[in-house]
C-alpha cells in the first residue's frame, strides 16, 4: 500500500510520521503526477487558504477533485477537512469540494481559543480519542450521504462520505493511531 500525503503546507510531517509508525509506505504529493500509484491521500491541517492558492496553481486541487470523485480514499484533518468541504461559509477560497458538509472556519475562536477534548468515537471502541482543536472549523450541517462518526458539543467533528473521511481536530498530533488505521482500512478495500 502507498499513501500520498499533500506536502504543500501544514503539519504533513506528523502525518508522515504516523504512517511510518504504522509501517505504511508514503510519498509527498504536490503535483498531479505525484498521485500516480497511491491508494489513498491525506490532506493535513494548516491554513486552508494557502493550501488552496498553491494547490490550485499546481493543478493539484482539480486532479484531486477528479480522482476522489472516482472513489480514491482521502483523509483531511482541520484545514484538510475545510478544503474537502463543498460549502465554506462566507468564503470563495479554492477547494476540492467532495464532501457534502457546510464548514464555518475558525468558529471556535482565535488561536488562543484552541483546546483539547475527549471525543467518543463509537466505531473505535470505548476509549475516547484526544481531540486537538487548533483554530478548528465547525461543521454546521451535513448532507444526506454523510455519516457522522463523532460529535463534540452537538456538532460533527468526524465525518465520512463514501471513502472520504474528515476530522476538524488533529489525530496526527497525538500518539493515537486509531483514526489513521481506520483510514488505511478504507484504502485497502
Ligand atoms: N484555521 C485554519 C483554516 O481555516 C485551519 C487550522 C488548522 O488546520 N489547524 O484554514
Tab-separated table of C-alpha atoms and ligand atoms in Angstrom:
chain	number	residue	atom	x	y	z
A	1	UNK	CA	0.000	0.000	0.000
A	2	UNK	CA	1.200	3.513	-0.803
A	3	UNK	CA	-0.344	6.627	0.753
A	4	UNK	CA	0.123	10.121	-0.670
A	5	UNK	CA	0.395	12.995	1.797
A	6	UNK	CA	-0.138	16.511	0.438
A	7	UNK	CA	3.108	18.279	1.320
A	8	UNK	CA	2.275	21.818	0.214
A	9	UNK	CA	1.784	23.355	3.644
A	10	UNK	CA	0.824	22.443	7.194
A	11	UNK	CA	1.537	19.513	9.508
A	12	UNK	CA	2.261	16.898	6.838
A	13	UNK	CA	5.407	15.752	8.709
A	14	UNK	CA	3.235	14.498	11.582
A	15	UNK	CA	1.042	12.519	9.164
A	16	UNK	CA	4.140	11.024	7.528
A	17	UNK	CA	5.407	10.057	10.987
A	18	UNK	CA	2.063	8.367	11.818
A	19	UNK	CA	2.290	6.331	8.619
A	20	UNK	CA	5.893	5.400	9.398
A	21	UNK	CA	4.796	4.145	12.807
A	22	UNK	CA	2.103	2.067	11.111
A	23	UNK	CA	4.697	0.637	8.698
A	24	UNK	CA	2.938	2.059	5.655
A	25	UNK	CA	4.795	3.457	2.668
A	26	UNK	CA	4.128	7.120	1.988
A	27	UNK	CA	5.072	9.734	-0.557
A	28	UNK	CA	4.716	13.509	-0.670
A	29	UNK	CA	2.194	14.919	-3.135
A	30	UNK	CA	2.486	18.402	-4.615
A	31	UNK	CA	1.780	17.941	-8.317
A	32	UNK	CA	-0.946	15.946	-10.084
A	33	UNK	CA	1.635	13.437	-11.324
A	34	UNK	CA	2.561	12.630	-7.712
A	35	UNK	CA	-0.871	10.984	-7.347
A	36	UNK	CA	0.161	8.128	-9.622
A	37	UNK	CA	0.064	4.799	-7.831
A	38	UNK	CA	-1.328	5.999	-4.495
A	39	UNK	CA	-4.038	4.016	-2.696
A	40	UNK	CA	-5.237	6.998	-0.655
A	41	UNK	CA	-4.448	10.630	0.064
A	42	UNK	CA	-4.043	12.573	3.315
A	43	UNK	CA	-4.573	16.332	3.381
A	44	UNK	CA	-3.004	17.835	6.512
A	45	UNK	CA	-4.004	20.641	8.814
A	46	UNK	CA	-2.535	24.077	8.321
A	47	UNK	CA	-4.012	27.048	6.540
A	48	UNK	CA	-6.722	26.181	4.064
A	49	UNK	CA	-6.407	29.398	2.030
A	50	UNK	CA	-2.663	28.863	1.442
A	51	UNK	CA	-3.256	25.213	0.650
A	52	UNK	CA	-5.910	26.306	-1.863
A	53	UNK	CA	-3.885	29.010	-3.583
A	54	UNK	CA	-0.860	26.773	-4.070
A	55	UNK	CA	-2.924	23.634	-4.736
A	56	UNK	CA	-4.796	25.444	-7.492
A	57	UNK	CA	-1.629	26.839	-9.020
A	58	UNK	CA	-0.151	23.323	-9.246
A	59	UNK	CA	-3.382	21.920	-10.690
A	60	UNK	CA	-3.499	19.577	-7.708
A	61	UNK	CA	-6.966	20.536	-6.477
A	62	UNK	CA	-8.586	19.788	-9.856
A	63	UNK	CA	-6.702	16.488	-10.077
A	64	UNK	CA	-7.781	15.560	-6.542
A	65	UNK	CA	-11.378	16.502	-7.291
A	66	UNK	CA	-11.419	14.088	-10.229
A	67	UNK	CA	-9.646	11.204	-8.532
A	68	UNK	CA	-11.636	11.445	-5.268
A	69	UNK	CA	-14.904	11.558	-7.230
A	70	UNK	CA	-13.827	8.266	-8.770
A	71	UNK	CA	-13.539	6.733	-5.301
A	72	UNK	CA	-9.916	7.120	-4.193
A	73	UNK	CA	-9.965	7.311	-0.366
A	74	UNK	CA	-8.974	10.577	1.298
A	75	UNK	CA	-8.498	11.815	4.847
A	76	UNK	CA	-8.469	15.524	5.709
A	77	UNK	CA	-7.649	16.995	9.117
A	78	UNK	CA	-8.780	20.516	10.031
A	79	UNK	CA	-7.634	22.681	7.065
A	80	UNK	CA	-7.692	19.409	5.092
A	81	UNK	CA	-11.319	18.935	6.115
A	82	UNK	CA	-12.098	22.515	5.062
A	83	UNK	CA	-10.751	22.059	1.536
A	84	UNK	CA	-12.648	18.762	1.166
A	85	UNK	CA	-15.938	20.512	2.059
A	86	UNK	CA	-18.391	21.526	-0.625
A	87	UNK	CA	-19.532	24.607	1.298
A	88	UNK	CA	-17.269	27.002	3.214
A	89	UNK	CA	-19.323	29.735	4.847
A	90	UNK	CA	-18.545	33.274	3.688
A	91	UNK	CA	-15.611	32.187	1.572
A	92	UNK	CA	-14.955	31.626	-2.095
A	93	UNK	CA	-11.498	30.157	-1.433
A	94	UNK	CA	-10.357	27.282	-3.645
A	95	UNK	CA	-11.484	23.839	-2.543
A	96	UNK	CA	-11.579	20.222	-3.665
A	97	UNK	CA	-15.255	20.155	-2.684
A	98	UNK	CA	-16.089	16.469	-2.454
A	99	UNK	CA	-17.790	16.084	0.948
A	100	UNK	CA	-21.298	17.366	1.374
A	101	UNK	CA	-20.708	19.399	4.548
A	102	UNK	CA	-21.007	23.063	5.488
A	103	UNK	CA	-17.989	24.368	7.423
A	104	UNK	CA	-17.544	27.587	9.311
A	105	UNK	CA	-13.854	28.425	9.602
A	106	UNK	CA	-12.335	29.459	12.933
A	107	UNK	CA	-15.751	29.235	14.547
A	108	UNK	CA	-14.341	28.199	17.958
A	109	UNK	CA	-12.372	31.456	18.072
A	110	UNK	CA	-8.798	32.571	17.631
A	111	UNK	CA	-5.512	30.759	18.204
A	112	UNK	CA	-5.734	31.265	21.972
A	113	UNK	CA	-9.127	29.555	21.981
A	114	UNK	CA	-7.593	26.323	20.717
A	115	UNK	CA	-8.398	23.424	23.037
A	116	UNK	CA	-8.343	19.690	23.634
A	117	UNK	CA	-11.250	17.431	24.482
A	118	UNK	CA	-12.003	13.734	24.758
A	119	UNK	CA	-14.015	12.647	21.744
A	120	UNK	CA	-16.065	9.487	21.829
A	121	UNK	CA	-15.940	7.657	18.501
A	122	UNK	CA	-18.283	4.650	18.804
A	123	UNK	CA	-16.678	2.908	15.795
A	124	UNK	CA	-13.289	2.957	17.534
A	125	UNK	CA	-14.422	1.487	20.831
A	126	UNK	CA	-14.914	2.678	24.399
A	127	UNK	CA	-11.709	4.638	24.859
A	128	UNK	CA	-12.164	8.195	23.557
A	129	UNK	CA	-9.691	9.827	21.200
A	130	UNK	CA	-7.990	13.013	22.363
A	131	UNK	CA	-9.233	15.763	20.075
A	132	UNK	CA	-6.718	18.552	19.487
A	133	UNK	CA	-8.601	21.528	18.042
A	134	UNK	CA	-6.412	24.346	16.674
A	135	UNK	CA	-8.384	27.226	15.162
A	136	UNK	CA	-10.704	24.483	14.065
A	137	UNK	CA	-13.737	24.863	11.825
A	138	UNK	CA	-17.221	23.952	12.988
A	139	UNK	CA	-19.230	21.628	10.759
A	140	UNK	CA	-22.605	23.356	10.737
A	141	UNK	CA	-24.509	20.907	8.551
A	142	UNK	CA	-24.063	17.612	6.747
A	143	UNK	CA	-25.800	16.279	3.659
A	144	UNK	CA	-27.701	13.021	3.358
A	145	UNK	CA	-24.822	10.823	2.269
A	146	UNK	CA	-22.612	11.871	5.158
A	147	UNK	CA	-22.116	9.705	8.279
A	148	UNK	CA	-21.276	11.499	11.497
A	149	UNK	CA	-18.703	9.314	13.298
A	150	UNK	CA	-18.205	11.660	16.259
A	151	UNK	CA	-19.619	14.846	17.707
A	152	UNK	CA	-18.478	17.465	20.186
A	153	UNK	CA	-20.947	19.925	21.706
A	154	UNK	CA	-23.630	18.634	19.358
A	155	UNK	CA	-21.582	19.422	16.241
A	156	UNK	CA	-19.977	16.808	13.973
A	157	UNK	CA	-16.194	16.639	14.347
A	158	UNK	CA	-15.500	13.404	12.425
A	159	UNK	CA	-17.446	12.627	9.254
A	160	UNK	CA	-17.372	10.145	6.414
A	161	UNK	CA	-18.848	10.179	2.947
A	162	UNK	CA	-18.040	7.052	0.968
A	163	UNK	CA	-14.266	6.604	1.065
A	164	UNK	CA	-13.577	10.111	2.304
A	165	UNK	CA	-13.140	10.963	5.982
A	166	UNK	CA	-12.520	14.280	7.686
A	167	UNK	CA	-11.829	15.413	11.240
A	168	UNK	CA	-11.906	19.003	12.464
A	169	UNK	CA	-9.242	18.022	15.008
A	170	UNK	CA	-5.699	16.663	14.613
A	171	UNK	CA	-5.200	12.948	15.395
A	172	UNK	CA	-1.734	13.283	13.842
A	173	UNK	CA	-0.676	15.425	16.810
A	174	UNK	CA	-1.352	12.590	19.273
A	175	UNK	CA	0.055	9.090	19.761
A	176	UNK	CA	-3.298	7.518	18.979
A	177	UNK	CA	-3.120	5.746	15.618
A	178	UNK	CA	-6.729	4.525	15.531
A	179	UNK	CA	-8.150	7.076	13.091
A	180	UNK	CA	-5.221	6.639	10.705
A	181	UNK	CA	-5.693	2.878	10.974
A	182	UNK	CA	-9.412	3.311	10.193
A	183	UNK	CA	-8.434	5.312	7.092
A	184	UNK	CA	-5.926	2.658	5.986
A	185	UNK	CA	-8.684	0.057	6.087
A	186	UNK	CA	-10.629	2.169	3.568
A	187	UNK	CA	-7.522	2.290	1.384
A	188	UNK	CA	-7.144	-1.489	1.490
A	189	UNK	CA	-10.634	-2.370	0.346
B	1	LIG	N1	-7.925	27.888	10.755
B	1	LIG	C1	-7.341	27.144	9.683
B	1	LIG	C2	-8.088	27.390	8.381
B	1	LIG	O1	-9.141	27.937	8.381
B	1	LIG	C3	-7.333	25.654	9.990
B	1	LIG	C4	-6.461	25.386	11.192
B	1	LIG	C5	-5.876	24.015	11.262
B	1	LIG	O2	-5.755	23.290	10.276
B	1	LIG	N2	-5.470	23.661	12.453
B	1	LIG	O3	-7.625	27.022	7.353
